């Protein structure tokens, strides 16, 4: 079982709001480390599913160009094709970059790909 995926961000509140608004995730209270000054985080969850840990650190470096070795994307299942289509429309209207329009992939997924506020690739699947 995958317990959680961690994502660093320079704007913790903005990224938390994105995942709450568009993917229905719920957040715990903000954690502020007493031992690691400048480290703050939230755990966000989708019911009993995998969690996201959103983290920030005052000394955070900028990310490297993509594509690169490492994590490529995170995929969220929203239930069906209609919900994929509706979410893509909503994200586009709200100004988010749609990287790949809805399509059926070679491995038979109905998906679209959007960038979150930090540019992380998010697959939206049925």
XYZ file of C-alpha atoms in Angstrom, residues 15-75:
61
model
C -1.391 24.310 -3.259
C -3.548 23.052 -0.373
C -6.516 25.059 -1.688
C -6.030 23.664 -5.224
C -6.286 20.037 -4.088
C -9.188 20.774 -1.741
C -11.187 22.705 -4.345
C -10.643 20.557 -7.439
C -10.141 17.064 -5.994
C -12.239 17.220 -2.829
C -9.310 16.472 -0.545
C -9.456 17.345 3.140
C -6.539 18.686 5.143
C -5.324 18.218 8.661
C -4.096 21.119 10.769
C -0.831 22.670 9.627
C 2.252 21.073 11.160
C 5.130 23.388 12.057
C 8.356 21.667 13.014
C 10.057 22.746 16.209
C 13.269 20.890 15.274
C 13.496 21.851 11.593
C 12.923 25.627 11.551
C 10.964 26.818 8.519
C 9.404 23.405 7.767
C 5.596 23.322 7.570
C 3.264 20.725 6.095
C -0.277 19.502 5.608
C -1.546 15.994 4.988
C -4.454 15.915 2.558
C -6.638 12.865 2.050
C -9.346 11.513 -0.236
C -11.427 9.416 2.136
C -9.473 6.267 2.929
C -7.218 6.620 -0.121
C -3.624 7.645 -0.526
C -2.616 10.926 1.068
C -0.625 13.888 -0.193
C 1.851 15.586 2.083
C 2.319 19.175 1.010
C 5.464 20.663 2.480
C 7.339 23.932 2.495
C 10.727 24.964 3.769
C 12.096 28.486 3.900
C 15.346 27.384 2.179
C 13.609 25.593 -0.712
C 15.430 25.582 -4.067
C 13.654 26.057 -7.402
C 12.757 22.864 -9.307
C 14.615 21.519 -12.320
C 13.299 21.515 -15.861
C 11.024 18.689 -16.954
C 11.143 15.966 -18.108
C 13.749 14.589 -15.753
C 14.406 11.412 -13.821
C 11.971 11.124 -10.927
C 8.291 11.491 -10.256
C 6.405 12.373 -13.447
C 2.766 12.746 -12.447
C 0.050 11.979 -9.920
C -3.236 10.462 -11.119
